Tab-separated table of N, CA, C and O and ligand atoms in Angstrom:
chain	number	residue	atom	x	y	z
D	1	UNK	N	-70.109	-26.038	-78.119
D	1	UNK	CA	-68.662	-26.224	-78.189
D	1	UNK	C	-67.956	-25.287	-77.203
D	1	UNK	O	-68.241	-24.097	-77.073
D	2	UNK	N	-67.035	-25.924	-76.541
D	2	UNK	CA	-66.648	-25.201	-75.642
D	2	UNK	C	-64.905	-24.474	-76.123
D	2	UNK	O	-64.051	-25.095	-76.757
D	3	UNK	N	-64.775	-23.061	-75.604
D	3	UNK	CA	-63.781	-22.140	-76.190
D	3	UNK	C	-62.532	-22.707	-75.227
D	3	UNK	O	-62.320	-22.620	-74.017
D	4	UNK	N	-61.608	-23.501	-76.640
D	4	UNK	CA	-60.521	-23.218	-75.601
D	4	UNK	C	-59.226	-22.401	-75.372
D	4	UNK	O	-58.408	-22.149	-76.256
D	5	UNK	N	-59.164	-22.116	-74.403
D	5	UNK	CA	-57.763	-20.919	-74.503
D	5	UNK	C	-56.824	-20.730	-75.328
D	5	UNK	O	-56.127	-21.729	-75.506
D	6	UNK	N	-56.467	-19.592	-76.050
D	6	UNK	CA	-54.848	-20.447	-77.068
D	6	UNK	C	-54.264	-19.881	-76.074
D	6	UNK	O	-54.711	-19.046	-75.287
D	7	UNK	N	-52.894	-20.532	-76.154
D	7	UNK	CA	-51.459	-20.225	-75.716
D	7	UNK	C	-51.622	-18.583	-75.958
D	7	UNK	O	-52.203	-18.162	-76.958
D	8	UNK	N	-51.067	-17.711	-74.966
D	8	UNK	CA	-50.668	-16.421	-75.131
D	8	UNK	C	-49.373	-15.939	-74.354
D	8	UNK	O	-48.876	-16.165	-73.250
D	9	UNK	N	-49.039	-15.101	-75.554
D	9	UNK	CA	-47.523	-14.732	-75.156
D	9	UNK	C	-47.181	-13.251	-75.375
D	9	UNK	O	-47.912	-12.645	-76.159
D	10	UNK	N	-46.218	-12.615	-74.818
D	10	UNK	CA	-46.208	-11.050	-74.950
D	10	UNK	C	-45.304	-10.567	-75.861
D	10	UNK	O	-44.165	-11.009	-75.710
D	11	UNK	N	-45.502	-9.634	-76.945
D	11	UNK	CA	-44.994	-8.986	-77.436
D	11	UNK	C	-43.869	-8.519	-76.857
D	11	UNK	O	-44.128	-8.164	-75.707
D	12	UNK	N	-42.312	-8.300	-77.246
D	12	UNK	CA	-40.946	-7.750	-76.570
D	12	UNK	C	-41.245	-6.446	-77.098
D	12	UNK	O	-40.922	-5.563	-76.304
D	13	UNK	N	-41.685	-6.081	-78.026
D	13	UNK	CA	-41.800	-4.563	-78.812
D	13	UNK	C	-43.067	-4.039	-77.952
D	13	UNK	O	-42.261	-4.163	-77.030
D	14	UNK	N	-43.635	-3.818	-77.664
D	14	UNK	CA	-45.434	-3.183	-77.178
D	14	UNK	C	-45.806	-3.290	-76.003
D	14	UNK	O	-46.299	-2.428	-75.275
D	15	UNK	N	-45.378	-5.265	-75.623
D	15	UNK	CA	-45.770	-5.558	-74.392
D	15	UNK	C	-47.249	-6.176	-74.488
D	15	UNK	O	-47.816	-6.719	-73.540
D	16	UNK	N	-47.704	-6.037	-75.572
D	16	UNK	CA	-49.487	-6.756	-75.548
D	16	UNK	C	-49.141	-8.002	-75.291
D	16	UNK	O	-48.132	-8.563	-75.718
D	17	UNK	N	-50.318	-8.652	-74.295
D	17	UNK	CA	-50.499	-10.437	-74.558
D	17	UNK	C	-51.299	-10.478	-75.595
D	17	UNK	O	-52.360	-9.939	-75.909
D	18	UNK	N	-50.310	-11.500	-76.227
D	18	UNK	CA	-51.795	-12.202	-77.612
D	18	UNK	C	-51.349	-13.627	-77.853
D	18	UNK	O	-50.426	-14.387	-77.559
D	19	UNK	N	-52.521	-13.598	-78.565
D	19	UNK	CA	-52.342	-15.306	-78.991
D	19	UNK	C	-51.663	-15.489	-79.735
D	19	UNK	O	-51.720	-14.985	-80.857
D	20	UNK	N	-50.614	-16.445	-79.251
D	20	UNK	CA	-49.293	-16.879	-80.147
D	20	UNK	C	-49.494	-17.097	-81.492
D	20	UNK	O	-48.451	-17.139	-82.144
D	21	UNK	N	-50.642	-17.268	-82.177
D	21	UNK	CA	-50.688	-17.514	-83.747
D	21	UNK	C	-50.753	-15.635	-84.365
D	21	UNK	O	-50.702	-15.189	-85.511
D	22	UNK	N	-50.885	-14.920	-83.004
D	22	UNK	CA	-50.929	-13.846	-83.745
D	22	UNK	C	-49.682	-12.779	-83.435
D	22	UNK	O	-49.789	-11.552	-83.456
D	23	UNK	N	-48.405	-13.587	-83.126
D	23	UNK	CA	-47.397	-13.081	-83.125
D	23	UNK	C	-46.041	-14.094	-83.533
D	23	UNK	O	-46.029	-15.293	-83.253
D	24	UNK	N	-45.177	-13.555	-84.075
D	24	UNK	CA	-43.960	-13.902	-84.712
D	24	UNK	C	-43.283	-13.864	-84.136
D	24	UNK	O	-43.078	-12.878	-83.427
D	25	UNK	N	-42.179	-15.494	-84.125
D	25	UNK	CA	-40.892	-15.789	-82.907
D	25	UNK	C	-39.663	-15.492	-83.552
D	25	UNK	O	-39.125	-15.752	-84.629
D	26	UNK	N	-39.417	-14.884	-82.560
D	26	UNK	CA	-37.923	-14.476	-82.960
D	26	UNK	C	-37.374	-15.124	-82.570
D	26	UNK	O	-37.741	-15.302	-81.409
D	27	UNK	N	-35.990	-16.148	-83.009
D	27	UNK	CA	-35.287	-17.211	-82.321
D	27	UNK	C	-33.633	-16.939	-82.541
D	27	UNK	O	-32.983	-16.642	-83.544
D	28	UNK	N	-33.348	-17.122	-81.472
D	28	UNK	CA	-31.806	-17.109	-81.177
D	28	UNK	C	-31.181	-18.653	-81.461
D	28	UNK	O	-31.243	-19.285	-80.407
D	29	UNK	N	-30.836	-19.130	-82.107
D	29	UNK	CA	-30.146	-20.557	-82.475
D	29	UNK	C	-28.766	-20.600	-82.095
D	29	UNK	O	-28.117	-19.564	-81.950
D	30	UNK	N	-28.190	-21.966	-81.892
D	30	UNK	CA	-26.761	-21.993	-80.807
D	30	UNK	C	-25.699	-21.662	-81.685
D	30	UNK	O	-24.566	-21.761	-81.214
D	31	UNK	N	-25.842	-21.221	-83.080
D	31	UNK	CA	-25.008	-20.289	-83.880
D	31	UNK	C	-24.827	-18.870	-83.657
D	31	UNK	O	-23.986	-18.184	-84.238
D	32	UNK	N	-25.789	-18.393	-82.649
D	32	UNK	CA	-25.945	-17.055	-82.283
D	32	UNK	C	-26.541	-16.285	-83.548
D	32	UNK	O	-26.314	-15.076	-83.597
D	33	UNK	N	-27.389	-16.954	-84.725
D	33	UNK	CA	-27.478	-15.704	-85.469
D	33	UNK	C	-29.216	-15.893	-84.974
D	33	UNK	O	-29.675	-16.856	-84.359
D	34	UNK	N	-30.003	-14.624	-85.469
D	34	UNK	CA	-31.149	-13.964	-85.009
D	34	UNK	C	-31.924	-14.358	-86.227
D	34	UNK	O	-31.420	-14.265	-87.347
D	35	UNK	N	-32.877	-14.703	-86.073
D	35	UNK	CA	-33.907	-15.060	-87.369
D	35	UNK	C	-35.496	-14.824	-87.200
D	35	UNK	O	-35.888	-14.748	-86.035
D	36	UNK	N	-36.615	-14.678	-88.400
D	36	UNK	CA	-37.801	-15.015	-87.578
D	36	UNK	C	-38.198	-16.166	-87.745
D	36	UNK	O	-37.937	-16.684	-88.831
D	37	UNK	N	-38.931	-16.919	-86.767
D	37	UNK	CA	-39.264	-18.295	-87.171
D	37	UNK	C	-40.231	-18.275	-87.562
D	37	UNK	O	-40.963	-18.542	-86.609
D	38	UNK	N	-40.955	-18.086	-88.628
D	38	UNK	CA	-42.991	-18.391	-88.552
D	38	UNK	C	-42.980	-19.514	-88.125
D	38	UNK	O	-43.788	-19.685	-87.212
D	39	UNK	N	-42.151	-20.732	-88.518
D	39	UNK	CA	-42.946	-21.995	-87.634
D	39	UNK	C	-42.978	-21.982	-86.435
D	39	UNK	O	-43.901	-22.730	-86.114
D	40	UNK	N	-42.424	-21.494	-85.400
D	40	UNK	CA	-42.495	-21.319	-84.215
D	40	UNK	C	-41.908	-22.587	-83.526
D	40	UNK	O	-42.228	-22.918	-82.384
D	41	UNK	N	-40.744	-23.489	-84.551
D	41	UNK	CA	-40.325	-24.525	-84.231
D	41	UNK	C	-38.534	-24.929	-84.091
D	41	UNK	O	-37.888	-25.936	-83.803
D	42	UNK	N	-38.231	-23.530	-84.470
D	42	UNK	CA	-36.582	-23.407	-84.400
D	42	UNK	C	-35.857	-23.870	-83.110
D	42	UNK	O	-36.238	-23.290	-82.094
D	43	UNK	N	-34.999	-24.695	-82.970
D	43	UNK	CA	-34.445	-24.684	-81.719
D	43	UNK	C	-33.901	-23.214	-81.253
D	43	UNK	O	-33.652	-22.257	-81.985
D	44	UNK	N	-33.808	-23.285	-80.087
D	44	UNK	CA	-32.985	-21.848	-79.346
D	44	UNK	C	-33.793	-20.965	-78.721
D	44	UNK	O	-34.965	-21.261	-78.488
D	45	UNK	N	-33.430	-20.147	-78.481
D	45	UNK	CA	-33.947	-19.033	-77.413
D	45	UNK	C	-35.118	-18.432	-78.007
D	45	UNK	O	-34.745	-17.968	-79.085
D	46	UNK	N	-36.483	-18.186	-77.822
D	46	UNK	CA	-37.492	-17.625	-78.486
D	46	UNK	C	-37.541	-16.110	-77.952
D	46	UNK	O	-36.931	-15.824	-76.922
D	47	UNK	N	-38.149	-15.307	-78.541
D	47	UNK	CA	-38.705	-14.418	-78.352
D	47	UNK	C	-40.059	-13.882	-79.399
D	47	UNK	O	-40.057	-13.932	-80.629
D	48	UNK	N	-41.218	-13.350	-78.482
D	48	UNK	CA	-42.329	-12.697	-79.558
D	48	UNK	C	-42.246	-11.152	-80.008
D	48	UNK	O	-41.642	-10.234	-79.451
D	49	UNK	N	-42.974	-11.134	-81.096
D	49	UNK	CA	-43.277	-10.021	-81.642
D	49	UNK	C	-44.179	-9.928	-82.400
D	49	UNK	O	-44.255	-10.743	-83.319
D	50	UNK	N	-45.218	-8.829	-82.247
D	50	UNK	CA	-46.561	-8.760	-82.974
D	50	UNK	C	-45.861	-8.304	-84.897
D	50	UNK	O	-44.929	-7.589	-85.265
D	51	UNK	N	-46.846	-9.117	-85.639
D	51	UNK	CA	-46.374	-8.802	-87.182
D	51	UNK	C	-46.220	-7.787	-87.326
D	51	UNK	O	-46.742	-7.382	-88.365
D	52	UNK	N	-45.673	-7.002	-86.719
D	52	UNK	CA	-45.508	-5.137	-86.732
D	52	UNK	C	-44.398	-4.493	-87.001
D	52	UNK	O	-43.726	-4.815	-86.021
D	53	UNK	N	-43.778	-3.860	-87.590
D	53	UNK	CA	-42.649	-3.613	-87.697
D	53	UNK	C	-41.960	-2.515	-86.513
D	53	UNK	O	-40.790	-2.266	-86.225
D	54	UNK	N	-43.372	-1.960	-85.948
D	54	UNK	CA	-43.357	-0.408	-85.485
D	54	UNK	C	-42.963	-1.604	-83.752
D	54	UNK	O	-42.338	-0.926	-82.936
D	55	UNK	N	-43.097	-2.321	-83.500
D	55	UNK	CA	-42.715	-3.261	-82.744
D	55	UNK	C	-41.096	-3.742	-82.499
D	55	UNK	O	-40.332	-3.694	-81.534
D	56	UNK	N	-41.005	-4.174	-83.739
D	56	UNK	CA	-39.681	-4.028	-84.217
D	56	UNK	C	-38.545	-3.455	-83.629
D	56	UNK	O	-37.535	-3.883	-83.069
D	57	UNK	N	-39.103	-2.142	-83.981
D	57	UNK	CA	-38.307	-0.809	-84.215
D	57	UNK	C	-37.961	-0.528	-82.513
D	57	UNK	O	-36.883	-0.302	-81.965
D	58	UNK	N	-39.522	-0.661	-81.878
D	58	UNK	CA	-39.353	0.071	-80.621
D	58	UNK	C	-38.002	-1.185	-79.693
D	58	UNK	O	-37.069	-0.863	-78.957
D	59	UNK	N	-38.431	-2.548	-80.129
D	59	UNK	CA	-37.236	-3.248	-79.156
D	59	UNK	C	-35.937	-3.188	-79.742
D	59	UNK	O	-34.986	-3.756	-79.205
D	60	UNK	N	-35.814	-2.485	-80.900
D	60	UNK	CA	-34.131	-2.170	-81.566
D	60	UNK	C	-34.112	-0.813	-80.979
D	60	UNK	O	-33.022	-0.356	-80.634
D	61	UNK	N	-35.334	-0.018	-80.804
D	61	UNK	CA	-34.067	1.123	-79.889
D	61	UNK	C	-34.714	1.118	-77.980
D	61	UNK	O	-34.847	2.118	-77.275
D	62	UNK	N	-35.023	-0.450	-77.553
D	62	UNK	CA	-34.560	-0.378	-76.165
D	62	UNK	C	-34.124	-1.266	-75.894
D	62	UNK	O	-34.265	-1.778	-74.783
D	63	UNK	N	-33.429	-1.753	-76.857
D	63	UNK	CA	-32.473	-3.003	-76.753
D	63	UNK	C	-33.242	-4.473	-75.830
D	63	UNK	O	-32.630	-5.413	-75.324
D	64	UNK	N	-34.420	-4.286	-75.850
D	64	UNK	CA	-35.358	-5.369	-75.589
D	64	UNK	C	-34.680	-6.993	-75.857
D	64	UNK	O	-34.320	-8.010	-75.265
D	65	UNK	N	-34.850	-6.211	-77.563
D	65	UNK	CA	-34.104	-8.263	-77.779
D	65	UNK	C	-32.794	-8.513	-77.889
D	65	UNK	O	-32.437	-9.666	-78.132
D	66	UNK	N	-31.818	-7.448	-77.727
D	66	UNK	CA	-30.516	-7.837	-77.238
D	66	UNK	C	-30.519	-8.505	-75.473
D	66	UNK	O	-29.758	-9.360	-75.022
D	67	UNK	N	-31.475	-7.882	-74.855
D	67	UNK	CA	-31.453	-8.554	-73.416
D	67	UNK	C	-32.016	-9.686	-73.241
D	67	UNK	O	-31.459	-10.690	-72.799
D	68	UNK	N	-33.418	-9.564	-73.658
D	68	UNK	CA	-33.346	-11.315	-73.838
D	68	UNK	C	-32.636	-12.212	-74.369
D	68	UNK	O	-32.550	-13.353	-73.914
D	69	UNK	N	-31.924	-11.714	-75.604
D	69	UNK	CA	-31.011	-12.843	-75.979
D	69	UNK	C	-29.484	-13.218	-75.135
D	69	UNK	O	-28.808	-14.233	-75.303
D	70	UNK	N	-29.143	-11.866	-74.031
D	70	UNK	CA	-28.328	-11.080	-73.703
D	70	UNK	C	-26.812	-11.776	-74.467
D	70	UNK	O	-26.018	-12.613	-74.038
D	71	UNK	N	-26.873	-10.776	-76.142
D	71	UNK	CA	-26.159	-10.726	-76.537
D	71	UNK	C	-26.261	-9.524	-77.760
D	71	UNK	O	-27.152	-9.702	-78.591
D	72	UNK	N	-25.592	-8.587	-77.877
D	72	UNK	CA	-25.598	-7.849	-79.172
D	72	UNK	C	-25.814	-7.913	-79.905
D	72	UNK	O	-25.376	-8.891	-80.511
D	73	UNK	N	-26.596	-7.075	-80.544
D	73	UNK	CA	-27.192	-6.925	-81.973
D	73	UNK	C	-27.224	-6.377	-83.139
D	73	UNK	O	-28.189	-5.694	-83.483
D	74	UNK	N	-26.257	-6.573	-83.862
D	74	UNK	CA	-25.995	-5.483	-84.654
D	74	UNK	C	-27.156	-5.050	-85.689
D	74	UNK	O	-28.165	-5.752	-85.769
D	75	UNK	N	-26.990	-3.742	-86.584
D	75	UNK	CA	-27.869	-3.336	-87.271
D	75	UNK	C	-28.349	-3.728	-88.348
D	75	UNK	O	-29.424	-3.507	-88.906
D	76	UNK	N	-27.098	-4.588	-88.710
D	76	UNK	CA	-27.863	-5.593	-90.267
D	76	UNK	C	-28.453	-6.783	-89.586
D	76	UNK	O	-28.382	-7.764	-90.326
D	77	UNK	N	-28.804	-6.945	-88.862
D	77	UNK	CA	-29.427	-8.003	-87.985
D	77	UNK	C	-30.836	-7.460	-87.735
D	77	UNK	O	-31.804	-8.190	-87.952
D	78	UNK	N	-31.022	-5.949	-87.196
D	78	UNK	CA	-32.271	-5.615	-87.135
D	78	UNK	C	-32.917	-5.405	-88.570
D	78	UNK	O	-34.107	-5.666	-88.743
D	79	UNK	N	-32.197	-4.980	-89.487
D	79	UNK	CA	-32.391	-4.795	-90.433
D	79	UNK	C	-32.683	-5.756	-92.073
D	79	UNK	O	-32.936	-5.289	-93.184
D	80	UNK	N	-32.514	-7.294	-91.624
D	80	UNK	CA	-32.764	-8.379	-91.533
D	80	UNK	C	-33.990	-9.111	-91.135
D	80	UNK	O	-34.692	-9.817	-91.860
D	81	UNK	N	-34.104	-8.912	-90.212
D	81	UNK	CA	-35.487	-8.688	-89.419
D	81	UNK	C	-36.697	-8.598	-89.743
D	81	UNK	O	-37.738	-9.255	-89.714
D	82	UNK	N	-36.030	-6.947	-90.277
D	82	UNK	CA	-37.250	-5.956	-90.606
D	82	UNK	C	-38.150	-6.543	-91.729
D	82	UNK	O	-39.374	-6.669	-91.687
D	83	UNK	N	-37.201	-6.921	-92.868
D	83	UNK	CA	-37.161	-6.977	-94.199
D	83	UNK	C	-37.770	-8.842	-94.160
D	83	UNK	O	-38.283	-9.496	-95.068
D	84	UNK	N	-37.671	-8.965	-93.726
D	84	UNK	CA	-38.315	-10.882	-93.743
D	84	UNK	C	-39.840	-10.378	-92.399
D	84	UNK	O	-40.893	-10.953	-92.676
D	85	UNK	N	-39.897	-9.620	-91.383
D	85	UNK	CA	-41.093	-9.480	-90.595
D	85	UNK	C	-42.010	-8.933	-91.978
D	85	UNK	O	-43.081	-9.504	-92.187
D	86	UNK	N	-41.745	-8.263	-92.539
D	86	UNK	CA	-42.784	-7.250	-93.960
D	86	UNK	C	-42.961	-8.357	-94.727
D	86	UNK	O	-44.040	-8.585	-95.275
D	87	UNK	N	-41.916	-9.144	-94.836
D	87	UNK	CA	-42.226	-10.479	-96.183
D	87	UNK	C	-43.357	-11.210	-95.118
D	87	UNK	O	-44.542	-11.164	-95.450
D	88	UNK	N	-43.084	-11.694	-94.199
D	88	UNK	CA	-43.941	-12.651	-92.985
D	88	UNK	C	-45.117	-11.838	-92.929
D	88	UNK	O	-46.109	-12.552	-92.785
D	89	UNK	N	-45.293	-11.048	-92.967
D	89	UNK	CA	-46.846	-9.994	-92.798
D	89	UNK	C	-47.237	-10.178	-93.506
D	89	UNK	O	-48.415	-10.520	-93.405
D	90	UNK	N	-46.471	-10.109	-95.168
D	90	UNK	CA	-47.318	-10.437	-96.536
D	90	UNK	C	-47.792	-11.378	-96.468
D	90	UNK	O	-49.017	-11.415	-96.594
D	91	UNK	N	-47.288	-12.196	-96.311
D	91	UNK	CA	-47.815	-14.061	-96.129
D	91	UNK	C	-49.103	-14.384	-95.401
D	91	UNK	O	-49.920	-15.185	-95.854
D	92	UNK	N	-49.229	-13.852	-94.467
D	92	UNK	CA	-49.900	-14.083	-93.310
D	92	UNK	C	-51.314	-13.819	-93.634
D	92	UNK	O	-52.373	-14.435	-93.516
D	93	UNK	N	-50.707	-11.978	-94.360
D	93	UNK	CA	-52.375	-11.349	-94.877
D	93	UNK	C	-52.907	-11.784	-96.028
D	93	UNK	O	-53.964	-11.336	-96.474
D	94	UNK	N	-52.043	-12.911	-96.731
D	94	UNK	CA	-52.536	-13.905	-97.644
D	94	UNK	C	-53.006	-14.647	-97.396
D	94	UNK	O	-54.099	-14.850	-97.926
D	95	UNK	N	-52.531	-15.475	-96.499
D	95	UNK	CA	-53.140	-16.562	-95.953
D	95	UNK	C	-54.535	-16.788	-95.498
D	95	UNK	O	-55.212	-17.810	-95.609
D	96	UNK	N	-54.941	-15.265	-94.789
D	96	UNK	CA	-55.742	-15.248	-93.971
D	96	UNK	C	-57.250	-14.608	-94.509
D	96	UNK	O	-58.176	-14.155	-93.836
D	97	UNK	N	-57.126	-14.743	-95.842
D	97	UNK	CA	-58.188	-14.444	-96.765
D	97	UNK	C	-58.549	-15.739	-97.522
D	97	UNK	O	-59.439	-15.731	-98.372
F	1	ZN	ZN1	-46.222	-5.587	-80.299
């Protein structure tokens, strides 16, 4: 059987390439609000991030995903985020047992 490539995409927090099933989209929708998508099927602006919070953190203080989205971000927004990326991690490390 032959290996085939997955899709890989880079982390905005770290910068690692990984395989898109092993990172979480952040999507900008034409409402402008910020969400994570696990389906990876939201309309709007994507962005990745490894299930990490410490990821997170680092593109809320270099304003990473305010520039890709290039629009402001306020703190209950990162903080929003945070709190559904930890729920999405739980899931995931359920899943995956
Ligand atoms: Zn990362």
């Amino acid at each position: 059987m032959q290996k085939r490539k997955p899709p890989v995409r880079m982390c905005i927090g770290c910068g690692a390439h990984k395989d898109k099933r092993e990172l979480i989209r952040v999507v900008r929708n034409k409402e402008g609000e910020i969400r994570l998508d696990p389906t990876g099927k939201m309309a709007g602006r994507g962005a990745y991030l490894c299930y990490d919070v410490s990821c997170l953190q680092k593109c809320r203080k270099t304003q990473k995903l305010a520039r890709s989205f290039s629009c402001q971000i306020p703190d209950e927004v990162y903080d929003g985020l945070e709190a559904q990326l930890l729920k999405e991690k739980e899931a995931a490390s359920v899943a995956a047992e």
